XYZ file of C-alpha atoms in Angstrom:
404
model
C 0.011 0.013 0.004
C 1.204 3.499 -0.757
C 2.355 5.850 1.986
C -0.671 8.120 1.302
C -3.052 5.207 1.721
C -1.491 4.084 4.974
C -1.472 7.618 6.383
C -5.096 8.183 5.399
C -6.165 4.958 7.116
C -4.334 6.021 10.253
C -5.945 9.488 10.128
C -9.392 8.058 9.815
C -8.711 5.570 12.601
C -7.808 8.490 14.821
C -10.973 10.283 13.653
C -12.968 7.314 15.007
C -10.905 6.842 18.165
C -10.787 10.492 19.229
C -14.535 10.861 20.027
C -14.379 7.649 22.067
C -11.492 8.999 24.109
C -13.147 12.371 24.491
C -16.329 10.749 25.768
C -14.504 8.516 28.209
C -12.237 11.212 29.595
C -15.139 13.659 29.589
C -16.831 11.842 32.406
C -14.184 13.322 34.718
C -12.612 16.198 32.777
C -14.153 17.705 29.629
C -11.440 17.886 26.925
C -12.146 19.286 23.459
C -12.109 16.645 20.781
C -9.570 18.523 18.713
C -6.937 18.003 21.417
C -7.139 14.243 21.046
C -6.971 14.502 17.238
C -3.823 16.667 17.339
C -2.118 14.649 20.079
C -2.776 11.331 18.351
C -1.519 12.926 15.120
C 1.712 13.849 16.897
C 1.938 10.261 18.175
C 1.777 8.648 14.750
C 3.851 11.407 13.136
C 7.583 11.407 12.252
C 8.758 12.755 15.589
C 7.324 9.879 17.692
C 6.248 6.568 16.082
C 6.960 7.545 12.495
C 3.951 5.697 11.080
C 2.388 8.594 9.174
C 3.910 11.152 6.784
C 2.164 14.020 5.046
C 2.470 14.273 1.218
C 0.707 16.224 -1.557
C -2.582 14.202 -1.248
C -2.744 14.387 2.531
C -1.840 18.089 2.539
C -4.582 18.751 -0.070
C -7.193 17.071 2.092
C -5.927 18.986 5.124
C -6.291 22.320 3.272
C -9.845 21.389 2.307
C -10.519 20.629 6.003
C -9.274 24.086 7.022
C -11.409 25.703 4.321
C -14.443 23.806 5.629
C -13.707 25.019 9.150
C -13.700 28.641 8.120
C -16.697 28.118 5.825
C -18.791 26.792 8.752
C -17.591 29.606 10.993
C -18.819 32.104 8.416
C -22.132 30.273 8.131
C -22.702 30.444 11.877
C -22.694 34.249 11.965
C -26.189 35.675 12.348
C -26.174 39.222 10.968
C -29.176 40.248 13.071
C -27.134 39.686 16.230
C -23.710 40.931 15.085
C -24.364 44.670 14.770
C -24.725 47.943 16.597
C -22.717 48.925 19.646
C -21.572 45.349 20.276
C -20.110 45.115 16.802
C -18.378 48.485 17.127
C -16.822 47.390 20.442
C -15.641 44.086 18.964
C -14.053 45.801 15.979
C -12.177 48.324 18.136
C -11.112 45.578 20.518
C -9.581 43.702 17.584
C -7.863 46.816 16.172
C -6.272 47.502 19.530
C -5.268 43.826 19.748
C -3.611 44.068 16.303
C -1.492 47.053 17.445
C -0.480 45.241 20.602
C 0.139 42.032 18.711
C 2.353 43.662 16.107
C 4.348 45.326 18.871
C 4.795 42.073 20.775
C 5.568 40.234 17.535
C 8.308 42.637 16.506
C 9.893 42.333 19.926
C 9.792 38.564 19.959
C 10.496 37.972 16.267
C 13.390 40.388 16.025
C 11.988 42.392 13.110
C 8.858 43.633 11.426
C 8.627 40.851 8.796
C 8.779 38.111 11.413
C 6.723 40.114 13.903
C 3.786 40.457 11.525
C 3.224 36.708 11.496
C 3.398 36.431 15.276
C 1.327 39.587 15.838
C -1.536 38.560 13.496
C -1.629 35.087 15.075
C -2.023 36.609 18.524
C -5.184 38.448 17.478
C -7.169 35.445 16.269
C -10.170 33.823 17.899
C -11.133 30.177 17.190
C -14.810 30.993 16.657
C -15.450 27.407 15.596
C -14.144 26.092 18.893
C -16.361 28.419 20.905
C -19.651 28.103 19.051
C -20.224 24.374 19.499
C -19.464 24.705 23.195
C -21.997 27.536 23.602
C -24.547 25.738 21.444
C -24.438 22.567 23.451
C -24.550 24.503 26.693
C -27.751 26.217 25.513
C -26.158 29.677 25.550
C -25.568 30.432 21.891
C -28.832 32.276 21.198
C -28.955 34.399 24.362
C -27.357 37.784 25.016
C -24.049 36.350 26.160
C -23.907 34.067 23.078
C -24.591 36.948 20.703
C -21.760 38.970 22.307
C -19.331 36.096 22.043
C -20.402 35.637 18.416
C -19.735 39.288 17.593
C -16.276 39.352 19.211
C -15.420 35.942 17.851
C -16.538 36.764 14.319
C -14.266 39.831 14.238
C -11.486 37.762 15.733
C -11.901 35.255 12.940
C -12.465 37.652 10.086
C -9.978 40.356 11.133
C -6.880 38.179 11.009
C -7.937 36.889 7.586
C -8.087 40.456 6.310
C -4.767 41.217 8.030
C -3.238 38.156 6.308
C -4.392 39.458 2.953
C -2.982 42.943 3.656
C 0.245 42.183 5.526
C 1.278 38.666 4.579
C 0.613 38.632 0.866
C 4.014 40.039 -0.227
C 2.326 42.902 -2.061
C 2.619 46.580 -1.279
C -0.151 47.963 0.963
C -1.706 49.791 -1.955
C -1.810 46.693 -4.150
C -3.216 44.581 -1.347
C -5.913 47.129 -0.618
C -6.885 47.285 -4.303
C -7.086 43.515 -4.572
C -9.147 43.316 -1.381
C -11.478 45.998 -2.753
C -12.039 43.870 -5.872
C -12.782 40.811 -3.762
C -15.107 42.876 -1.534
C -16.928 44.043 -4.606
C -17.317 40.478 -5.830
C -18.522 39.387 -2.410
C -20.989 42.285 -2.195
C -22.379 41.318 -5.621
C -22.719 37.747 -4.420
C -24.499 38.913 -1.259
C -26.956 40.994 -3.292
C -27.574 37.965 -5.526
C -28.097 35.834 -2.435
C -30.658 38.318 -1.030
C -32.751 38.218 -4.227
C -35.848 35.996 -4.036
C -35.152 32.610 -5.549
C -37.664 31.211 -8.052
C -40.235 28.790 -6.558
C -38.661 25.816 -8.272
C -35.446 26.310 -6.274
C -37.003 25.484 -2.871
C -39.052 22.659 -4.425
C -35.911 21.033 -5.875
C -34.105 21.474 -2.563
C -36.889 19.763 -0.667
C -37.451 17.035 -3.250
C -33.787 15.999 -3.514
C -32.902 16.475 0.163
C -33.163 12.800 0.968
C -32.263 11.359 -2.459
C -29.037 10.756 -4.290
C -29.531 14.109 -6.047
C -28.665 16.230 -2.971
C -29.117 19.415 -4.995
C -28.750 21.781 -2.023
C -25.560 20.136 -0.720
C -24.027 20.237 -4.204
C -25.079 23.844 -4.561
C -23.393 24.736 -1.273
C -20.135 23.153 -2.351
C -20.376 24.969 -5.685
C -20.603 28.279 -3.802
C -17.623 27.292 -1.721
C -15.606 26.339 -4.813
C -16.479 29.600 -6.573
C -15.432 31.753 -3.659
C -12.243 29.735 -3.095
C -11.441 30.087 -6.757
C -12.145 33.874 -6.728
C -9.830 34.425 -3.742
C -7.071 32.284 -5.289
C -7.406 33.997 -8.667
C -6.830 37.333 -6.937
C -3.875 36.044 -5.045
C -5.634 36.173 -1.651
C -5.653 33.517 1.000
C -8.367 30.936 0.306
C -9.584 31.302 3.909
C -11.053 34.670 2.918
C -13.072 32.973 0.184
C -14.143 30.188 2.514
C -15.431 32.698 5.123
C -17.310 34.714 2.496
C -18.826 31.475 1.116
C -20.208 30.651 4.537
C -21.836 34.104 4.852
C -23.370 33.871 1.378
C -24.626 30.310 1.880
C -26.565 31.273 5.046
C -28.224 34.105 3.151
C -29.189 31.867 0.263
C -30.597 29.053 2.381
C -32.342 31.363 4.825
C -34.074 33.234 2.034
C -34.778 30.470 -0.476
C -35.268 27.327 1.624
C -35.787 28.252 5.307
C -37.545 24.988 6.074
C -34.779 22.853 4.590
C -31.835 25.014 5.696
C -31.094 23.233 8.996
C -31.229 19.827 7.315
C -28.892 21.012 4.570
C -26.459 22.377 7.122
C -26.504 19.060 8.984
C -25.469 17.272 5.774
C -22.696 19.771 5.048
C -21.473 19.511 8.666
C -21.488 15.728 8.301
C -19.022 15.984 5.390
C -16.946 18.515 7.313
C -16.922 17.076 10.784
C -17.100 13.481 9.646
C -14.168 13.644 7.270
C -12.419 16.858 6.259
C -12.121 18.617 9.640
C -10.589 15.626 11.459
C -8.087 15.258 8.598
C -6.983 18.854 9.097
C -6.433 18.488 12.862
C -4.728 15.088 12.658
C -2.416 16.346 9.935
C -1.687 19.379 12.139
C -0.424 16.869 14.722
C 1.521 14.819 12.154
C 3.302 17.951 10.919
C 3.824 19.390 14.384
C 7.580 19.897 14.979
C 7.833 18.254 18.396
C 11.601 17.941 18.246
C 12.049 21.681 17.804
C 9.713 22.385 20.756
C 11.435 19.917 23.045
C 14.918 21.117 22.233
C 14.501 23.410 25.212
C 15.858 26.909 25.574
C 14.037 29.805 23.955
C 11.602 27.650 21.994
C 10.170 25.854 25.013
C 10.018 29.140 26.926
C 8.036 30.763 24.084
C 5.082 28.359 24.562
C 3.860 29.767 27.911
C 4.809 33.276 26.728
C 2.567 32.961 23.677
C -0.228 31.494 25.801
C -0.056 34.488 28.140
C 0.054 36.855 25.149
C -3.179 35.343 23.749
C -4.791 36.544 26.977
C -3.039 39.914 27.119
C -3.087 40.894 23.444
C -6.488 39.452 22.452
C -8.168 39.288 25.838
C -7.032 42.615 27.295
C -8.868 44.828 24.753
C -11.900 42.573 24.949
C -12.050 43.095 28.723
C -11.710 46.852 28.251
C -14.442 47.099 25.613
C -16.872 44.376 26.705
C -20.511 45.568 26.707
C -21.399 47.214 30.000
C -24.462 45.086 30.583
C -22.325 41.987 31.103
C -21.543 40.959 34.642
C -18.025 40.322 35.944
C -18.189 36.587 35.338
C -19.553 37.055 31.816
C -16.792 39.502 31.010
C -14.171 37.100 32.245
C -15.700 34.267 30.194
C -15.808 36.538 27.142
C -12.079 37.230 27.537
C -11.330 33.503 27.745
C -13.479 32.602 24.760
C -12.032 35.448 22.666
C -8.460 34.351 23.545
C -9.001 30.816 22.355
C -7.045 30.300 19.159
C -5.787 27.514 16.914
C -6.967 27.076 13.302
C -5.768 30.451 12.068
C -2.600 30.089 14.104
C -1.873 26.926 12.190
C -2.596 28.664 8.873
C -0.466 31.690 9.732
C 2.488 29.704 10.983
C 2.345 27.494 7.876
C 2.677 30.622 5.708
C 5.419 31.919 7.971
C 7.408 28.726 7.584
C 6.957 28.726 3.812
C 8.247 32.336 3.690
C 11.068 31.441 6.065
C 9.852 34.302 8.319
C 9.325 31.955 11.290
C 11.612 29.249 12.593
C 10.336 25.751 13.146
C 10.599 26.332 16.906
C 8.624 29.590 16.864
C 5.917 27.952 14.758
C 5.759 24.923 17.080
C 5.566 27.180 20.141
C 2.716 29.231 18.615
C 0.722 26.154 17.607
C 1.444 24.533 20.974
C 0.140 27.652 22.752
C -2.955 27.542 20.543
C -3.555 23.912 21.516
C -3.236 24.830 25.216
C -5.717 27.690 24.732
C -8.264 25.298 23.216
C -7.731 22.878 26.056
C -7.857 25.366 28.929
C -9.741 28.522 28.079
C -13.225 27.217 27.096
C -13.266 24.950 30.124
C -12.376 27.824 32.426
C -14.964 30.033 30.803
C -17.698 27.456 31.361
C -16.654 26.942 34.958
C -16.495 30.686 35.575
C -20.030 31.307 34.350
C -21.536 28.265 36.078
C -19.819 29.219 39.313
C -21.335 32.672 39.072
C -24.883 31.334 38.659
C -24.882 30.974 34.852
C -25.936 27.814 33.064
C -23.873 24.805 34.031
C -22.415 23.046 31.027
C -23.585 19.563 30.148
C -21.001 16.849 30.003
C -21.396 16.735 26.310
C -20.871 20.451 25.830
C -17.256 19.970 24.979
C -16.598 16.276 24.519
C -19.284 15.550 21.927
C -18.714 18.705 19.889
C -16.157 18.952 17.115
C -14.078 21.884 18.392
C -12.547 23.709 15.466
């Protein structure tokens, strides 16, 4: 059997094993599923057992998994809740975080070019990690959930824009012009999505929903492919296209097939969480440079430093600008949720390694800190709110959700 085939079998075996481990361990300590996927990926990877190795096929599937993560994060955003004063506060909180992150990145990276990668990574929020936890705890659609969604959405979308502006290799003017073209294309797609669909559209969606036709699911993946292609054609990161595709898909399904929308999303999530997303996280573990991290010295010291900086750089401005109607416990939980990072950290460090702007040790320390944030921060946030009289999380709130 080829190396790709062996590695893919191992990846899918981990995808099956990880939920079982998460469920078993979750009886005593809730651990996000993604942690098991990454740790088991490290175990079978070159630095430990050496059973699995990434190649072009595996890397391609992993990139599709990351695109699916960002697509679903974009789909989750409800425009009716992400607006007004809360949105303004979340935008300003991220802008301040970017300034702090760039400053910290320059100091740690030894120069502006290196510092940009570190600084942008420090401003990200793993919205996909947070939303499933809130959803399963029954808090996603309340006031606190809408605030977390606003701050998390900006923490997800802001770094993608910053990547396009600062990490593309173009001049700021060229990057801005390209972004403007993509924004115009996205706006045109949004206007198209808001137009009433002909009656036959919803009929075909409903009629093929439980047949081999699967018109709606195929249509969703067409939208995703078009937006990924548009972003790639313009030389932008495909994550920008994936996020925009998620926003557009929600508008289309909400307007054209509101009754079938939830069922369509379930099918898309099944493809993502059942296959592509686990591939991304397991491959993240396989490609994790454990040897560089364990060499000691500066690299190992950077891991707790980056973890603290996630709280200071991203969480500090959030604490300062959190809506005034939130209580102390809610504000603390908002800081912890907003400081949770991983998927974009992986994407940014991958670009940084390709550009030789980051060392393998710096990348490993950043990804390791992101893993620790996913493991620790959501759990602390849930405990903080439940201890203050908020809703207590169910055992399944973390263990049975695919944390992005």
